[in-house]
Coordinates of C-alpha atoms and ligand atoms in Angstrom, one line a residue:
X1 CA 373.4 139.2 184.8
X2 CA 370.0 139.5 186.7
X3 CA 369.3 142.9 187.9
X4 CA 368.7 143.1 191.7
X5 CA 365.1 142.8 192.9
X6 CA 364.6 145.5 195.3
X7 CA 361.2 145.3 197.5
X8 CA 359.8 149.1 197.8
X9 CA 357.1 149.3 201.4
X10 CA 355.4 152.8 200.6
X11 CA 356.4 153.1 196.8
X12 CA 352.6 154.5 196.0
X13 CA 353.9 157.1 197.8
X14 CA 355.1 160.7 196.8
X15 CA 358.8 159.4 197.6
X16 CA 358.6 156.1 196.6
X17 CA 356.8 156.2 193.6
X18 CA 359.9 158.8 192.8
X19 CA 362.5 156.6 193.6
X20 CA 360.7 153.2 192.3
X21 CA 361.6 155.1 188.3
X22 CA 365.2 155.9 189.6
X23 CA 365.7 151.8 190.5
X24 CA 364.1 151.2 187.2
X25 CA 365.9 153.5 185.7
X26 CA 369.4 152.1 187.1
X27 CA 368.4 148.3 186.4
X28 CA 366.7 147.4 189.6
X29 CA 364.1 145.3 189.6
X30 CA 362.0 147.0 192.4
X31 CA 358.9 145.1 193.6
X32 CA 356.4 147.5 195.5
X33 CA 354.3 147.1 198.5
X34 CA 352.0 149.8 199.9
X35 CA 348.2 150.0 201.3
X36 CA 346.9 153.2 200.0
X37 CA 346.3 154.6 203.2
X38 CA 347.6 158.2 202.3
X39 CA 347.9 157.2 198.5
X40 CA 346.2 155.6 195.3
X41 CA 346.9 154.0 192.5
X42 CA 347.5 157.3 190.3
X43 CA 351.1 157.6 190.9
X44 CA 352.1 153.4 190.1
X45 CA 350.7 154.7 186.8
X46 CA 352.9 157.5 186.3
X47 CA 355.9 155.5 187.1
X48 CA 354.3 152.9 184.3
X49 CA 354.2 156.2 181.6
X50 CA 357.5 157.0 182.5
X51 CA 359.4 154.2 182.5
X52 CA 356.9 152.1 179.7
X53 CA 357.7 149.2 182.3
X54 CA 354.3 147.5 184.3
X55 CA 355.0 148.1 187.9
X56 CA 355.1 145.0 190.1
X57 CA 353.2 145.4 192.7
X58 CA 351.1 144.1 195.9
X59 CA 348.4 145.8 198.0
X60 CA 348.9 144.7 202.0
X61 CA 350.1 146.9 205.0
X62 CA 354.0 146.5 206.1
X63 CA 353.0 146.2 209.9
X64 CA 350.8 142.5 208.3
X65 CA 353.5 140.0 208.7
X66 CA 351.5 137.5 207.0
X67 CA 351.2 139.3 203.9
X68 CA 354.6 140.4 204.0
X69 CA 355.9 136.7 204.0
X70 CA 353.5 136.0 201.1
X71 CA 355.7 138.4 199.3
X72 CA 359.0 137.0 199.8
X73 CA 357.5 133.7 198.9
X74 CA 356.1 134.5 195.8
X75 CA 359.1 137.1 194.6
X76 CA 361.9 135.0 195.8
X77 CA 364.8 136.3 197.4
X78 CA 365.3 140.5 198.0
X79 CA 368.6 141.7 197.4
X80 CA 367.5 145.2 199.4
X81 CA 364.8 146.9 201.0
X82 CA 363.9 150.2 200.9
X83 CA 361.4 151.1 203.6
X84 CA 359.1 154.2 202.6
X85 CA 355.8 152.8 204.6
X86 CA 355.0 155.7 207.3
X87 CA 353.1 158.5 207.7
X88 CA 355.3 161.7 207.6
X89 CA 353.0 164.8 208.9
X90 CA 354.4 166.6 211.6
X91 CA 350.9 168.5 212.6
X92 CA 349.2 165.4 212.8
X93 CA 351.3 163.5 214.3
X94 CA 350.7 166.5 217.3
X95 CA 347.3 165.6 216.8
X96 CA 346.9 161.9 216.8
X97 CA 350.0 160.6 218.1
X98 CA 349.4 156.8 218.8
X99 CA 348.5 156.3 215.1
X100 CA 351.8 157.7 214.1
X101 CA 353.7 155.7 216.9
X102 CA 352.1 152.3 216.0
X103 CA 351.9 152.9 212.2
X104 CA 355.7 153.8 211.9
X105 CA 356.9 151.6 214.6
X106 CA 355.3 148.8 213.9
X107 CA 355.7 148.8 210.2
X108 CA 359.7 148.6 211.1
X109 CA 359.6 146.1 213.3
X110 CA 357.5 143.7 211.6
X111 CA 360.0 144.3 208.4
X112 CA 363.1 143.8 210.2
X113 CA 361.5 140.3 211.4
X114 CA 360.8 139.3 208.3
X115 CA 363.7 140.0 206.9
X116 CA 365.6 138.4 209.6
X117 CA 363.6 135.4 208.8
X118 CA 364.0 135.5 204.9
X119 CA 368.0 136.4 205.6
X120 CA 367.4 139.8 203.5
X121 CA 370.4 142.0 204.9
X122 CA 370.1 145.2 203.2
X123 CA 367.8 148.0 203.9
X124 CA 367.6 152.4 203.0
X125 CA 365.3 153.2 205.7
X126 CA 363.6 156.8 205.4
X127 CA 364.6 158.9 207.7
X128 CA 364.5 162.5 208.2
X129 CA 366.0 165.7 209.3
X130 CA 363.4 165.8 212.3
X131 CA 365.9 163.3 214.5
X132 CA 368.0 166.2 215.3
X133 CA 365.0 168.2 217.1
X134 CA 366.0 172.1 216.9
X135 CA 369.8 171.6 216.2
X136 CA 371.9 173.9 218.1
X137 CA 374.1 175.0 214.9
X138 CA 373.4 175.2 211.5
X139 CA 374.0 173.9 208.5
X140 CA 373.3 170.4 210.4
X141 CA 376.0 167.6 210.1
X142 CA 375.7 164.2 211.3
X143 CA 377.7 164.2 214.4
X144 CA 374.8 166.6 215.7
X145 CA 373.0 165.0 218.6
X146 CA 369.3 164.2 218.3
X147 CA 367.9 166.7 220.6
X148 CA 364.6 166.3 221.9
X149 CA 362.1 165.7 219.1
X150 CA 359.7 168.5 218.3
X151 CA 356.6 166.0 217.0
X152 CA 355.2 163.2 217.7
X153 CA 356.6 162.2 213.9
X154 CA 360.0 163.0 214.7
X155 CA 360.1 160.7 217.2
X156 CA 359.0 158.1 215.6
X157 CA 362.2 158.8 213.1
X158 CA 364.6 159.0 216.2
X159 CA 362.8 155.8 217.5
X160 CA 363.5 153.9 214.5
X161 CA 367.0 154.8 214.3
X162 CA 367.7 153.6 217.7
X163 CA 366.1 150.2 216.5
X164 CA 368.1 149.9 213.7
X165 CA 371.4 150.6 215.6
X166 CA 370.6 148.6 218.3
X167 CA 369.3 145.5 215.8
X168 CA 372.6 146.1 213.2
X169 CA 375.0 145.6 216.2
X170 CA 373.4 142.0 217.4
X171 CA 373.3 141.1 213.6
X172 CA 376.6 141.0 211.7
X173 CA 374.8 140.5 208.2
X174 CA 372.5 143.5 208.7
X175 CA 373.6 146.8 206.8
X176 CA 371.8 149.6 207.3
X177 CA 371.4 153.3 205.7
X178 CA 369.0 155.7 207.3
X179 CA 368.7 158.7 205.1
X180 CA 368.1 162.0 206.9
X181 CA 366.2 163.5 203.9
X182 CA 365.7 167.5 205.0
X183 CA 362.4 168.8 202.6
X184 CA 361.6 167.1 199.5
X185 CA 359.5 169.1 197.4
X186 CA 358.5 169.0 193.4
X187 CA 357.9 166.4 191.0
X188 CA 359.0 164.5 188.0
X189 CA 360.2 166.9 185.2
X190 CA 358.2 164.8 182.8
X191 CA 354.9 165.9 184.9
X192 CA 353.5 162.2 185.0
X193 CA 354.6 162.1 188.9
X194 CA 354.3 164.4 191.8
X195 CA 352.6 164.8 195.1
X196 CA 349.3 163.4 195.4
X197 CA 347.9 163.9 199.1
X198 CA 345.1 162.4 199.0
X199 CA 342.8 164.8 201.3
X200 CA 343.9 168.7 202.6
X201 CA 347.5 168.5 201.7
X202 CA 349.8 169.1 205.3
X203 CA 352.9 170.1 203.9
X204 CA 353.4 173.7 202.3
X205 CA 354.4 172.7 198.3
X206 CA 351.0 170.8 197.7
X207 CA 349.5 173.8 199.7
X208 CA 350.5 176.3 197.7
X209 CA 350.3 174.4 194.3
X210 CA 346.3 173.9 194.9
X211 CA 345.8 176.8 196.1
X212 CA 347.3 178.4 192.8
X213 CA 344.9 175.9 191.4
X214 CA 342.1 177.3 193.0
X215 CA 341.4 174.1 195.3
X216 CA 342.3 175.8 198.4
X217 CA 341.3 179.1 198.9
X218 CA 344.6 180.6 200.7
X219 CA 348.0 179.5 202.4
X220 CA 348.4 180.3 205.5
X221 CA 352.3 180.4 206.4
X222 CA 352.4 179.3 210.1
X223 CA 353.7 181.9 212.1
X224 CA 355.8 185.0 211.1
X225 CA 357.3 186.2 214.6
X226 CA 360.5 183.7 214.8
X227 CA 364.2 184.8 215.3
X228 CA 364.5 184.3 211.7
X229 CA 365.5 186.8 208.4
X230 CA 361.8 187.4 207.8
X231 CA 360.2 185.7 210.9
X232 CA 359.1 182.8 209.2
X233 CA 360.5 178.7 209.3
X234 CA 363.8 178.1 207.2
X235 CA 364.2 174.6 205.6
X236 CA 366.1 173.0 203.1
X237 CA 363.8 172.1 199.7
X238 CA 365.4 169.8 197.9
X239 CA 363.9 168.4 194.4
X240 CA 362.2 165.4 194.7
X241 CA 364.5 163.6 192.1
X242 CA 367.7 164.2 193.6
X243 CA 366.5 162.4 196.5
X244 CA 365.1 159.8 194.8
X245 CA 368.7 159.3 192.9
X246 CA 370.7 159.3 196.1
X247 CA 368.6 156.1 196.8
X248 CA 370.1 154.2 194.2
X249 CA 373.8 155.4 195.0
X250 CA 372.5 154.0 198.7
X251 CA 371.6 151.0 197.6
X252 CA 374.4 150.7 194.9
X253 CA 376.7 150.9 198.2
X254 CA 375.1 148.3 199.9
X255 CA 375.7 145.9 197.1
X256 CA 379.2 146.3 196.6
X257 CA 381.0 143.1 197.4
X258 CA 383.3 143.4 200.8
X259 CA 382.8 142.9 204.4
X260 CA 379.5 144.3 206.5
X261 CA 379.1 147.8 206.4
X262 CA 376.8 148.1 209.5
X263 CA 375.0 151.3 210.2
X264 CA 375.4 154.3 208.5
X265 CA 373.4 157.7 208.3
X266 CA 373.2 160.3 205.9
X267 CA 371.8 164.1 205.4
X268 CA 370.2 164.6 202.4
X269 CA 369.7 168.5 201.6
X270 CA 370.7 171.1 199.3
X271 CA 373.0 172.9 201.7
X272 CA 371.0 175.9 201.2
X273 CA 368.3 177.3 204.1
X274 CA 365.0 179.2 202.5
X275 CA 362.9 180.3 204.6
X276 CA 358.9 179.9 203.8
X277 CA 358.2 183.2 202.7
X278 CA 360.9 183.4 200.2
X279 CA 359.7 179.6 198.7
X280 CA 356.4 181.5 198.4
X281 CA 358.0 184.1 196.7
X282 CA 360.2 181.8 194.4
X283 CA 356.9 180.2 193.2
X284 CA 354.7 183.1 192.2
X285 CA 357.9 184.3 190.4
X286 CA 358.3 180.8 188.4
X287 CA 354.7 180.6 187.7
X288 CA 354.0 183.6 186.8
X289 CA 350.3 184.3 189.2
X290 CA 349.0 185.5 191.9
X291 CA 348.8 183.7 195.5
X292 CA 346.4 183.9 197.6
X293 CA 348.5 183.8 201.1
X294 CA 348.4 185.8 204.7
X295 CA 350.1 185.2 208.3
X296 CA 348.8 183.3 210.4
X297 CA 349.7 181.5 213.8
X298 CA 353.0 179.1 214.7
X299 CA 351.9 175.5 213.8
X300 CA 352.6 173.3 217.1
X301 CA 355.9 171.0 216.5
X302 CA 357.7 173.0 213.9
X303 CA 361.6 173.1 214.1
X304 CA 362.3 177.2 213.6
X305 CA 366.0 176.6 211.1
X306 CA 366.9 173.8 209.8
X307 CA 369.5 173.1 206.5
X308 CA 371.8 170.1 205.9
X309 CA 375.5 169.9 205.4
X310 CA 375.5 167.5 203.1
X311 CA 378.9 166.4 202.8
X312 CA 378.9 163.1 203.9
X313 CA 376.9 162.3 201.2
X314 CA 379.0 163.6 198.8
X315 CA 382.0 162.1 200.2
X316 CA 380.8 158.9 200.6
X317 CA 378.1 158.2 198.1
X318 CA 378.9 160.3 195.2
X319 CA 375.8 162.2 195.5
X320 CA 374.9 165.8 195.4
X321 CA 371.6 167.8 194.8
X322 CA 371.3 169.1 191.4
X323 CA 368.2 170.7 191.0
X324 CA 366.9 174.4 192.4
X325 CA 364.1 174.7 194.7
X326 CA 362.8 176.7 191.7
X327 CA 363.6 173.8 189.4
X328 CA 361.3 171.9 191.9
X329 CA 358.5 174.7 191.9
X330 CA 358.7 174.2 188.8
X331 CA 358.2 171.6 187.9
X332 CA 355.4 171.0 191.0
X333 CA 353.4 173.7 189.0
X334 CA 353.8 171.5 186.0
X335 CA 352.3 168.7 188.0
X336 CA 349.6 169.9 189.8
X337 CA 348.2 172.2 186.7
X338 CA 348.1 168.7 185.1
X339 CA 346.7 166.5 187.7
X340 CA 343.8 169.5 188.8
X341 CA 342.9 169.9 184.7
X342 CA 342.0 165.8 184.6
X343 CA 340.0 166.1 188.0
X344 CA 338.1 169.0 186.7
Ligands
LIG401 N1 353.9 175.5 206.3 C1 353.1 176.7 206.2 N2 351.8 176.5 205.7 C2 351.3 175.3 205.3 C3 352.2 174.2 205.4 C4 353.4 174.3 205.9 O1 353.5 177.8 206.6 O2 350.2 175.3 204.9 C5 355.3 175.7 206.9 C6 355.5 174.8 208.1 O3 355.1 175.5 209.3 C7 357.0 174.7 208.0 C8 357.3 174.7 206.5 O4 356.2 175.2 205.9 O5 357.7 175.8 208.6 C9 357.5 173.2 206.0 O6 356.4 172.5 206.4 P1 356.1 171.0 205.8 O7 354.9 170.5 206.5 O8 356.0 171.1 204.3 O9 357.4 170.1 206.1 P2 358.1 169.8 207.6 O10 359.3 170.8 207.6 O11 357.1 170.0 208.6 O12 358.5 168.4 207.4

């Protein structure tokens, strides 16, 4: 039997470059598309060191239809998509908003035609835990309503959502997973793939890991006065490969034989809320130095508390987190003490 070709938008990217070894890994044949705007070629070749397997890949932009339709013609038919392509910062989406609204929107769109057109009916879109704005109750389930979005980037993710709701009810063929992933954070135990931002990193893991490294001078956590245990943000970290793997029992879902399976959503988190301070914490402990970090002001669009109930997931895909968020720190040390040592 042939093993299903899965097209990857985004798989240079910190998630999909993660997930592109878990297809592999589960005999997909994933086929990647991304334009390097917040990435480089450095991660396709740690998915080539881990797997030993040359990555197949094309460099275009998933909002260029043109280029898009030169990739279904020259790979043949998709059996799935998995749609990573979007920019993911919550601070700078605050700060330039109508790049984040046409990048993320637009990217969709533009696949869903094509797809339409090339009668492609499966897709894992990339959500996040951002649809449900500040949820009212915590752990978050999936009945929770999407309050009103705190970023510009969250809308985006609640504006995609609709889209795909509204497109999988006037198409019968379309199925659909959104995955509500709450914080991914780590890298590949094997240290050949992490998080590479390519300039200041935004999100707090690549913060503190080069600033360990002595590429940033000092964290600042953003804001220490909220109603919380310790006044700073609770999330749910969850290791970078369990997310990656509950792609695969996505996708694996998809592609069982039976009738249409329509649209479906799922949280992916740990279960567990830790707040910033303690991840700080957690990581001097696991690597063993000192951090340079103080106070410093709220950041504009954070959600205060946010963890997942991640039973759904469970139930219906099979999946559970596996790691610890110090597993994850971990093994982010591992990466980034590598990664710094060949830039120096
Ligand atoms: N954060 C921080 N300092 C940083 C980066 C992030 O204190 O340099 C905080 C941020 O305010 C939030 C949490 O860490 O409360 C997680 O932020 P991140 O950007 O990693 O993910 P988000 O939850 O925004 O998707």
């Amino acid at each position: 039997m042939t093993s299903k070709k899965i097209l990857v938008t985004g798989g240079a990217g910190y998630i999909g470059a993660h997930t592109v070894v878990e297809l592999y890994t589960n005999g997909y044949s994933p086929v990647v598309i991304d334009n390097f705007s917040k990435s480089d070629r450095t991660l396709l070749e740690g998915i080539e060191k881990i797997t030993g397997i040359p990555v197949v890949f094309y460099e275009g932009d998933c909002a260029d239809k043109e280029f898009l339709k030169r990739v279904f013609k020259k790979e043949g038919k998709f059996d799935g998509v998995m749609h990573f392509a979007a920019y993911k910062s919550v601070g700078e989406s605050v700060e330039q908003p109508i790049m984040y609204y046409r990048n993320n929107l637009d990217s969709l769109l533009t696949l869903l035609e094509v797809m339409k057109e090339q009668r492609v009916n499966n897709l894992i879109f990339s959500s996040s835990c951002t649809v449900y704005g500040e949820p009212d109750t915590i752990p978050v389930d999936e009945q929770a309503p999407f309050k009103k979005a705190e970023s510009p980037y969250g809308a985006t993710k609640q504006m995609c959502e609709q889209i795909l709701e509204d497109v999988v009810k006037a198409d019968q063929n379309l199925n659909v997973i959104s995955l509500r992933y709450f914080n991914p954070i780590g890298a590949h135990p094997s240290a050949m793939l992490g998080e590479l931002p390519i300039d200041k990193p935004n999100n707090l893991v690549p913060y503190i890991t080069q600033t360990a490294a002595g590429i940033r001078e000092k964290l600042v956590i953003f804001g220490d006065d909220y109603d919380t245990s310790d006044g700073t943000c609770i999330r749910d970290f969850i290791h970078i490969v369990d997310l990656a793997a509950a792609h695969v029992k996505a996708i694996d879902k998809l592609s069982e034989a039976g009738e249409n399976k329509g649209y479906q959503y799922y949280n992916l988190g740990t279960g567990r809320g830790v707040s910033v301070l303690q991840l700080v914490k957690e990581f001097i402990e696991v690597a063993g130095i000192k951090l340079n970090y103080e106070m410093g002001p709220r950041r504009a669009g954070d959600v205060v508390k946010t963890y997942a109930n991640p039973t759904k997931a469970k139930n219906d895909l099979n999946w559970s987190a596996q790691y610890t968020a110090k597993d994850a720190l971990r093994d982010a040390w591992a990466w980034e003490k590598k990664i710094s040592t060949s830039r120096k």
